[in-house]
Amino acid sequence: NAGVTQTPKFRILKIGQSMTLQCTQDMNHNYMYWYRQDPGMGLKLIYYSVGAGITDKGEVPNGYNVSRSTTEDFPLRLELAAPSQTSVYFCASSAGKNTGELFFGEGSRLTVL
Amino acid sequence: DAKTTQPPSMDCAEGRAANLPCNHSTISGNEYVYWYRQIHSQGPQYIIHGLKNNETNEMASLIITEDRKSSTLILPHATLRDTAVYYCIVRGMNYGGSQGNLIFGKGTKLSVKP
């Protein structure tokens, strides 16, 4: 199993550009999450989803959008990129609400210049 | 979620046991203690979790005090590959809203030295 796969691994954007970070998992997990991690800090939850067609905001959702059309995929959309969105983004999945065992992807490092 | 307090950094000699402490004095009765680690810039990795009994798996042991206000993660024979940031997280079960919203603080940076 590949687990949680994120693409791209690295990306440089100009201010105002938009892009989508892709995340897919092959474990048939219902729950999926997007976190961001700024240098020297812990992770902050951006958005999460409890199943296909259901998404909700986390702690820091401003400037981002998500969709969940399938169980496997949970893309994160950045609209009008700003320097404050320079960060490492992690996608994760879990089997359900009764478990705190999350499986994380390897991360996507985004720089906005 | 209850807040946790961890030392910012610790050193450990290779081959020795690494004991990482965590205070969670405001933990409530239905909240679990989870430990994750993050090696360099990789995604966090689940290690172990527990409610009130001590737990052991192939990676580590988790010792939770009787009053549940603190816990210790034990890596019995630390190797250089265990150098990472270790996060202690308190999380409840069966609550609505942001299910699985694990709150990652800054953790403890463990350096295993030869």
PDB file of C-alpha atoms in Angstrom:
ATOM      1  CA  ASN A   1       0.000   0.000   0.000  1.00  0.00           C
ATOM      2  CA  ALA A   2       1.185   3.505  -0.778  1.00  0.00           C
ATOM      3  CA  GLY A   3      -0.678   5.019   2.183  1.00  0.00           C
ATOM      4  CA  VAL A   4      -1.148   8.784   1.820  1.00  0.00           C
ATOM      5  CA  THR A   5       0.380  10.337  -1.279  1.00  0.00           C
ATOM      6  CA  GLN A   6       0.831  14.079  -1.775  1.00  0.00           C
ATOM      7  CA  THR A   7       1.814  15.969  -4.885  1.00  0.00           C
ATOM      8  CA  PRO A   8       3.715  18.099  -5.609  1.00  0.00           C
ATOM      9  CA  LYS A   9       6.524  17.783  -3.070  1.00  0.00           C
ATOM     10  CA  PHE A  10       7.827  21.265  -3.801  1.00  0.00           C
ATOM     11  CA  ARG A  11       6.318  24.309  -5.467  1.00  0.00           C
ATOM     12  CA  ILE A  12       7.140  27.979  -5.803  1.00  0.00           C
ATOM     13  CA  LEU A  13       4.264  30.363  -6.476  1.00  0.00           C
ATOM     14  CA  LYS A  14       4.098  34.039  -7.208  1.00  0.00           C
ATOM     15  CA  ILE A  15       1.807  36.238  -5.153  1.00  0.00           C
ATOM     16  CA  GLY A  16      -1.724  36.049  -6.484  1.00  0.00           C
ATOM     17  CA  GLN A  17      -1.321  32.721  -8.271  1.00  0.00           C
ATOM     18  CA  SER A  18      -3.533  29.766  -7.472  1.00  0.00           C
ATOM     19  CA  MET A  19      -2.782  26.087  -7.219  1.00  0.00           C
ATOM     20  CA  THR A  20      -4.085  22.786  -5.950  1.00  0.00           C
ATOM     21  CA  LEU A  21      -2.247  20.406  -3.644  1.00  0.00           C
ATOM     22  CA  GLN A  22      -3.265  16.843  -4.336  1.00  0.00           C
ATOM     23  CA  CYS A  23      -3.775  14.163  -1.699  1.00  0.00           C
ATOM     24  CA  THR A  24      -4.879  10.590  -2.207  1.00  0.00           C
ATOM     25  CA  GLN A  25      -5.042   7.616   0.126  1.00  0.00           C
ATOM     26  CA  ASP A  26      -5.514   3.942  -0.612  1.00  0.00           C
ATOM     27  CA  MET A  27      -6.562   2.738   2.843  1.00  0.00           C
ATOM     28  CA  ASN A  28     -10.300   3.380   2.355  1.00  0.00           C
ATOM     29  CA  HIS A  29     -10.253   5.839   5.247  1.00  0.00           C
ATOM     30  CA  ASN A  30     -13.293   8.018   5.706  1.00  0.00           C
ATOM     31  CA  TYR A  31     -11.522  10.815   7.576  1.00  0.00           C
ATOM     32  CA  MET A  32      -9.002  13.066   5.865  1.00  0.00           C
ATOM     33  CA  TYR A  33      -7.219  16.214   7.017  1.00  0.00           C
ATOM     34  CA  TRP A  34      -5.036  19.033   5.815  1.00  0.00           C
ATOM     35  CA  TYR A  35      -2.481  20.566   8.166  1.00  0.00           C
ATOM     36  CA  ARG A  36       0.115  23.257   7.674  1.00  0.00           C
ATOM     37  CA  GLN A  37       3.384  23.559   9.551  1.00  0.00           C
ATOM     38  CA  ASP A  38       5.343  26.769   9.721  1.00  0.00           C
ATOM     39  CA  PRO A  39       9.069  26.660  10.560  1.00  0.00           C
ATOM     40  CA  GLY A  40       9.746  25.608  14.153  1.00  0.00           C
ATOM     41  CA  MET A  41       6.056  25.279  14.936  1.00  0.00           C
ATOM     42  CA  GLY A  42       3.547  22.515  15.432  1.00  0.00           C
ATOM     43  CA  LEU A  43       0.868  21.564  12.926  1.00  0.00           C
ATOM     44  CA  LYS A  44      -2.326  23.523  12.480  1.00  0.00           C
ATOM     45  CA  LEU A  45      -5.506  22.031  11.035  1.00  0.00           C
ATOM     46  CA  ILE A  46      -6.786  23.768   7.887  1.00  0.00           C
ATOM     47  CA  TYR A  47      -9.713  21.607   6.781  1.00  0.00           C
ATOM     48  CA  TYR A  48     -10.964  18.122   7.414  1.00  0.00           C
ATOM     49  CA  SER A  49     -13.486  15.724   5.918  1.00  0.00           C
ATOM     50  CA  VAL A  50     -15.453  12.892   7.507  1.00  0.00           C
ATOM     51  CA  GLY A  51     -16.451  11.310   4.225  1.00  0.00           C
ATOM     52  CA  ALA A  52     -17.109  11.938   0.568  1.00  0.00           C
ATOM     53  CA  GLY A  53     -19.133  15.099   0.090  1.00  0.00           C
ATOM     54  CA  ILE A  54     -18.561  16.363   3.650  1.00  0.00           C
ATOM     55  CA  THR A  55     -15.943  18.926   4.597  1.00  0.00           C
ATOM     56  CA  ASP A  56     -15.483  21.336   7.474  1.00  0.00           C
ATOM     57  CA  LYS A  57     -13.140  24.093   8.586  1.00  0.00           C
ATOM     58  CA  GLY A  58     -10.312  23.599  10.983  1.00  0.00           C
ATOM     59  CA  GLU A  59      -8.302  26.170  12.877  1.00  0.00           C
ATOM     60  CA  VAL A  60      -6.834  28.145   9.939  1.00  0.00           C
ATOM     61  CA  PRO A  61      -9.111  27.817   6.867  1.00  0.00           C
ATOM     62  CA  ASN A  62      -8.828  31.338   5.424  1.00  0.00           C
ATOM     63  CA  GLY A  63      -7.317  31.419   1.949  1.00  0.00           C
ATOM     64  CA  TYR A  64      -7.983  27.737   1.258  1.00  0.00           C
ATOM     65  CA  ASN A  65     -10.729  25.567  -0.151  1.00  0.00           C
ATOM     66  CA  VAL A  66     -11.232  21.830  -0.255  1.00  0.00           C
ATOM     67  CA  SER A  67     -13.481  19.285  -1.900  1.00  0.00           C
ATOM     68  CA  ARG A  68     -14.091  15.591  -1.311  1.00  0.00           C
ATOM     69  CA  SER A  69     -15.786  13.986  -4.273  1.00  0.00           C
ATOM     70  CA  THR A  70     -14.352  10.524  -3.586  1.00  0.00           C
ATOM     71  CA  THR A  71     -13.188   8.614  -0.541  1.00  0.00           C
ATOM     72  CA  GLU A  72      -9.631   8.502  -1.892  1.00  0.00           C
ATOM     73  CA  ASP A  73      -8.986  12.132  -2.824  1.00  0.00           C
ATOM     74  CA  PHE A  74      -8.924  15.335  -0.792  1.00  0.00           C
ATOM     75  CA  PRO A  75      -7.380  18.208  -2.767  1.00  0.00           C
ATOM     76  CA  LEU A  76      -6.513  21.538  -1.140  1.00  0.00           C
ATOM     77  CA  ARG A  77      -6.948  24.652  -3.258  1.00  0.00           C
ATOM     78  CA  LEU A  78      -5.018  27.856  -2.618  1.00  0.00           C
ATOM     79  CA  GLU A  79      -6.622  30.904  -4.153  1.00  0.00           C
ATOM     80  CA  LEU A  80      -4.642  34.113  -4.577  1.00  0.00           C
ATOM     81  CA  ALA A  81      -1.487  32.883  -2.913  1.00  0.00           C
ATOM     82  CA  ALA A  82       0.090  35.159  -0.283  1.00  0.00           C
ATOM     83  CA  PRO A  83       3.536  35.034   1.381  1.00  0.00           C
ATOM     84  CA  SER A  84       1.805  34.041   4.633  1.00  0.00           C
ATOM     85  CA  GLN A  85       0.897  30.741   2.983  1.00  0.00           C
ATOM     86  CA  THR A  86       4.532  29.760   2.660  1.00  0.00           C
ATOM     87  CA  SER A  87       4.585  26.579   4.677  1.00  0.00           C
ATOM     88  CA  VAL A  88       4.784  22.807   4.586  1.00  0.00           C
ATOM     89  CA  TYR A  89       1.428  21.178   4.021  1.00  0.00           C
ATOM     90  CA  PHE A  90       0.578  17.724   5.303  1.00  0.00           C
ATOM     91  CA  CYS A  91      -2.365  15.581   4.339  1.00  0.00           C
ATOM     92  CA  ALA A  92      -3.492  12.814   6.680  1.00  0.00           C
ATOM     93  CA  SER A  93      -6.186  10.185   6.941  1.00  0.00           C
ATOM     94  CA  SER A  94      -7.717   8.048   9.655  1.00  0.00           C
ATOM     95  CA  ALA A  95     -10.127   5.165   9.806  1.00  0.00           C
ATOM     96  CA  GLY A  96     -12.820   6.977  11.753  1.00  0.00           C
ATOM     97  CA  LYS A  97     -13.861   9.144  14.639  1.00  0.00           C
ATOM     98  CA  ASN A  98     -12.899   6.640  17.312  1.00  0.00           C
ATOM     99  CA  THR A  99      -9.242   6.603  16.457  1.00  0.00           C
ATOM    100  CA  GLY A 100      -6.580   9.260  16.906  1.00  0.00           C
ATOM    101  CA  GLU A 101      -4.133   7.285  14.780  1.00  0.00           C
ATOM    102  CA  LEU A 102      -3.557   9.443  11.739  1.00  0.00           C
ATOM    103  CA  PHE A 103      -1.500   8.444   8.731  1.00  0.00           C
ATOM    104  CA  PHE A 104       0.395  11.347   7.217  1.00  0.00           C
ATOM    105  CA  GLY A 105       1.770  11.997   3.791  1.00  0.00           C
ATOM    106  CA  GLU A 106       5.333  13.195   3.213  1.00  0.00           C
ATOM    107  CA  GLY A 107       4.341  16.812   2.869  1.00  0.00           C
ATOM    108  CA  SER A 108       4.271  19.501   0.196  1.00  0.00           C
ATOM    109  CA  ARG A 109       6.648  22.421   0.645  1.00  0.00           C
ATOM    110  CA  LEU A 110       5.150  25.618  -0.757  1.00  0.00           C
ATOM    111  CA  THR A 111       6.941  28.938  -1.139  1.00  0.00           C
ATOM    112  CA  VAL A 112       5.087  32.084  -2.167  1.00  0.00           C
ATOM    113  CA  LEU A 113       7.262  34.904  -3.450  1.00  0.00           C
TER     114      LEU A 113
ATOM    115  CA  ASP B   1      -8.514  19.482  24.148  1.00  0.00           C
ATOM    116  CA  ALA B   2      -6.377  19.640  27.247  1.00  0.00           C
ATOM    117  CA  LYS B   3      -3.055  21.368  26.842  1.00  0.00           C
ATOM    118  CA  THR B   4       0.198  19.521  27.228  1.00  0.00           C
ATOM    119  CA  THR B   5       3.595  20.731  28.389  1.00  0.00           C
ATOM    120  CA  GLN B   6       6.826  19.196  27.149  1.00  0.00           C
ATOM    121  CA  PRO B   7      10.477  20.187  27.491  1.00  0.00           C
ATOM    122  CA  PRO B   8      11.696  21.827  24.277  1.00  0.00           C
ATOM    123  CA  SER B   9      14.704  19.568  23.896  1.00  0.00           C
ATOM    124  CA  MET B  10      16.468  16.512  25.315  1.00  0.00           C
ATOM    125  CA  ASP B  11      19.606  14.550  24.598  1.00  0.00           C
ATOM    126  CA  CYS B  12      20.076  10.819  24.878  1.00  0.00           C
ATOM    127  CA  ALA B  13      23.063   8.550  24.340  1.00  0.00           C
ATOM    128  CA  GLU B  14      22.701   5.917  21.656  1.00  0.00           C
ATOM    129  CA  GLY B  15      21.696   2.562  23.153  1.00  0.00           C
ATOM    130  CA  ARG B  16      20.309   4.091  26.306  1.00  0.00           C
ATOM    131  CA  ALA B  17      16.660   4.524  27.175  1.00  0.00           C
ATOM    132  CA  ALA B  18      15.080   7.826  26.211  1.00  0.00           C
ATOM    133  CA  ASN B  19      12.422   9.001  28.667  1.00  0.00           C
ATOM    134  CA  LEU B  20      10.298  11.849  27.325  1.00  0.00           C
ATOM    135  CA  PRO B  21       7.993  13.514  29.866  1.00  0.00           C
ATOM    136  CA  CYS B  22       4.671  15.213  29.270  1.00  0.00           C
ATOM    137  CA  ASN B  23       2.428  17.112  31.648  1.00  0.00           C
ATOM    138  CA  HIS B  24      -1.315  17.215  30.999  1.00  0.00           C
ATOM    139  CA  SER B  25      -2.715  18.338  34.334  1.00  0.00           C
ATOM    140  CA  THR B  26      -6.114  19.375  32.932  1.00  0.00           C
ATOM    141  CA  ILE B  27      -6.848  16.087  31.192  1.00  0.00           C
ATOM    142  CA  SER B  28     -10.397  14.872  31.584  1.00  0.00           C
ATOM    143  CA  GLY B  29     -11.588  11.345  32.211  1.00  0.00           C
ATOM    144  CA  ASN B  30     -12.400  10.422  28.612  1.00  0.00           C
ATOM    145  CA  GLU B  31      -9.290  11.886  27.013  1.00  0.00           C
ATOM    146  CA  TYR B  32      -6.516   9.737  25.661  1.00  0.00           C
ATOM    147  CA  VAL B  33      -2.810  10.521  25.545  1.00  0.00           C
ATOM    148  CA  TYR B  34      -1.259  10.152  22.101  1.00  0.00           C
ATOM    149  CA  TRP B  35       2.373  10.313  21.078  1.00  0.00           C
ATOM    150  CA  TYR B  36       3.608  11.119  17.603  1.00  0.00           C
ATOM    151  CA  ARG B  37       7.046  11.863  16.277  1.00  0.00           C
ATOM    152  CA  GLN B  38       8.313  13.799  13.285  1.00  0.00           C
ATOM    153  CA  ILE B  39      11.663  12.905  11.817  1.00  0.00           C
ATOM    154  CA  HIS B  40      13.319  15.866  10.118  1.00  0.00           C
ATOM    155  CA  SER B  41      10.779  17.255   7.631  1.00  0.00           C
ATOM    156  CA  GLN B  42       8.728  14.107   7.177  1.00  0.00           C
ATOM    157  CA  GLY B  43       5.079  13.701   8.065  1.00  0.00           C
ATOM    158  CA  PRO B  44       4.327  12.899  11.716  1.00  0.00           C
ATOM    159  CA  GLN B  45       4.270   9.236  12.652  1.00  0.00           C
ATOM    160  CA  TYR B  46       1.958   7.690  15.217  1.00  0.00           C
ATOM    161  CA  ILE B  47       3.805   5.952  18.053  1.00  0.00           C
ATOM    162  CA  ILE B  48       1.413   4.903  20.787  1.00  0.00           C
ATOM    163  CA  HIS B  49      -1.584   5.989  22.818  1.00  0.00           C
ATOM    164  CA  GLY B  50      -3.229   5.155  26.134  1.00  0.00           C
ATOM    165  CA  LEU B  51      -6.034   6.053  28.510  1.00  0.00           C
ATOM    166  CA  LYS B  52      -4.897   5.087  31.980  1.00  0.00           C
ATOM    167  CA  ASN B  53      -3.040   1.801  31.771  1.00  0.00           C
ATOM    168  CA  ASN B  54       0.546   1.537  30.702  1.00  0.00           C
ATOM    169  CA  GLU B  55       0.931   0.554  27.067  1.00  0.00           C
ATOM    170  CA  THR B  56       3.737  -1.068  25.090  1.00  0.00           C
ATOM    171  CA  ASN B  57       4.214  -1.768  21.421  1.00  0.00           C
ATOM    172  CA  GLU B  58       7.129  -2.506  19.140  1.00  0.00           C
ATOM    173  CA  MET B  59       8.197   1.135  19.093  1.00  0.00           C
ATOM    174  CA  ALA B  60       7.840   2.360  22.662  1.00  0.00           C
ATOM    175  CA  SER B  61       6.240   2.174  26.078  1.00  0.00           C
ATOM    176  CA  LEU B  62       3.831   4.694  27.542  1.00  0.00           C
ATOM    177  CA  ILE B  63       3.666   5.167  31.288  1.00  0.00           C
ATOM    178  CA  ILE B  64       0.707   7.206  32.574  1.00  0.00           C
ATOM    179  CA  THR B  65       0.631   8.271  36.209  1.00  0.00           C
ATOM    180  CA  GLU B  66      -2.236   7.094  38.373  1.00  0.00           C
ATOM    181  CA  ASP B  67      -3.755  10.586  38.521  1.00  0.00           C
ATOM    182  CA  ARG B  68      -3.290  10.847  34.718  1.00  0.00           C
ATOM    183  CA  LYS B  69      -1.779  14.305  35.016  1.00  0.00           C
ATOM    184  CA  SER B  70       1.468  13.280  33.382  1.00  0.00           C
ATOM    185  CA  SER B  71       2.970  10.590  31.224  1.00  0.00           C
ATOM    186  CA  THR B  72       6.332   9.388  29.969  1.00  0.00           C
ATOM    187  CA  LEU B  73       7.185   7.947  26.595  1.00  0.00           C
ATOM    188  CA  ILE B  74      10.022   5.463  26.797  1.00  0.00           C
ATOM    189  CA  LEU B  75      12.200   4.440  23.868  1.00  0.00           C
ATOM    190  CA  PRO B  76      14.044   1.499  25.449  1.00  0.00           C
ATOM    191  CA  HIS B  77      17.176   1.489  23.294  1.00  0.00           C
ATOM    192  CA  ALA B  78      17.443   4.751  21.435  1.00  0.00           C
ATOM    193  CA  THR B  79      19.199   4.777  18.060  1.00  0.00           C
ATOM    194  CA  LEU B  80      20.372   7.661  15.903  1.00  0.00           C
ATOM    195  CA  ARG B  81      17.253   7.156  13.793  1.00  0.00           C
ATOM    196  CA  ASP B  82      15.111   8.067  16.790  1.00  0.00           C
ATOM    197  CA  THR B  83      16.330  11.671  16.562  1.00  0.00           C
ATOM    198  CA  ALA B  84      13.080  13.562  15.982  1.00  0.00           C
ATOM    199  CA  VAL B  85      10.530  15.922  17.463  1.00  0.00           C
ATOM    200  CA  TYR B  86       8.151  14.045  19.757  1.00  0.00           C
ATOM    201  CA  TYR B  87       4.630  15.336  20.277  1.00  0.00           C
ATOM    202  CA  CYS B  88       2.448  14.513  23.262  1.00  0.00           C
ATOM    203  CA  ILE B  89      -1.227  15.114  22.466  1.00  0.00           C
ATOM    204  CA  VAL B  90      -4.376  14.761  24.502  1.00  0.00           C
ATOM    205  CA  ARG B  91      -7.511  13.929  22.595  1.00  0.00           C
ATOM    206  CA  GLY B  92     -10.981  12.885  23.501  1.00  0.00           C
ATOM    207  CA  MET B  93     -13.068  10.286  21.755  1.00  0.00           C
ATOM    208  CA  ASN B  94     -16.567  10.489  20.397  1.00  0.00           C
ATOM    209  CA  TYR B  95     -16.942  14.184  20.250  1.00  0.00           C
ATOM    210  CA  GLY B  96     -18.390  16.134  17.406  1.00  0.00           C
ATOM    211  CA  GLY B  97     -16.957  19.006  15.513  1.00  0.00           C
ATOM    212  CA  SER B  98     -13.371  18.604  14.489  1.00  0.00           C
ATOM    213  CA  GLN B  99     -13.023  14.880  15.009  1.00  0.00           C
ATOM    214  CA  GLY B 100      -9.434  13.902  15.096  1.00  0.00           C
ATOM    215  CA  ASN B 101      -8.277  17.446  15.488  1.00  0.00           C
ATOM    216  CA  LEU B 102      -5.006  16.531  17.075  1.00  0.00           C
ATOM    217  CA  ILE B 103      -3.450  19.687  18.482  1.00  0.00           C
ATOM    218  CA  PHE B 104       0.269  19.530  17.815  1.00  0.00           C
ATOM    219  CA  GLY B 105       2.312  21.827  20.018  1.00  0.00           C
ATOM    220  CA  LYS B 106       6.038  22.367  19.551  1.00  0.00           C
ATOM    221  CA  GLY B 107       6.943  18.995  21.077  1.00  0.00           C
ATOM    222  CA  THR B 108      10.305  17.851  22.393  1.00  0.00           C
ATOM    223  CA  LYS B 109      13.276  17.712  20.086  1.00  0.00           C
ATOM    224  CA  LEU B 110      15.129  14.523  21.000  1.00  0.00           C
ATOM    225  CA  SER B 111      18.742  14.281  19.882  1.00  0.00           C
ATOM    226  CA  VAL B 112      20.284  10.830  20.120  1.00  0.00           C
ATOM    227  CA  LYS B 113      24.055  11.105  20.210  1.00  0.00           C
ATOM    228  CA  PRO B 114      26.684   8.441  19.428  1.00  0.00           C
TER     229      PRO B 114
END
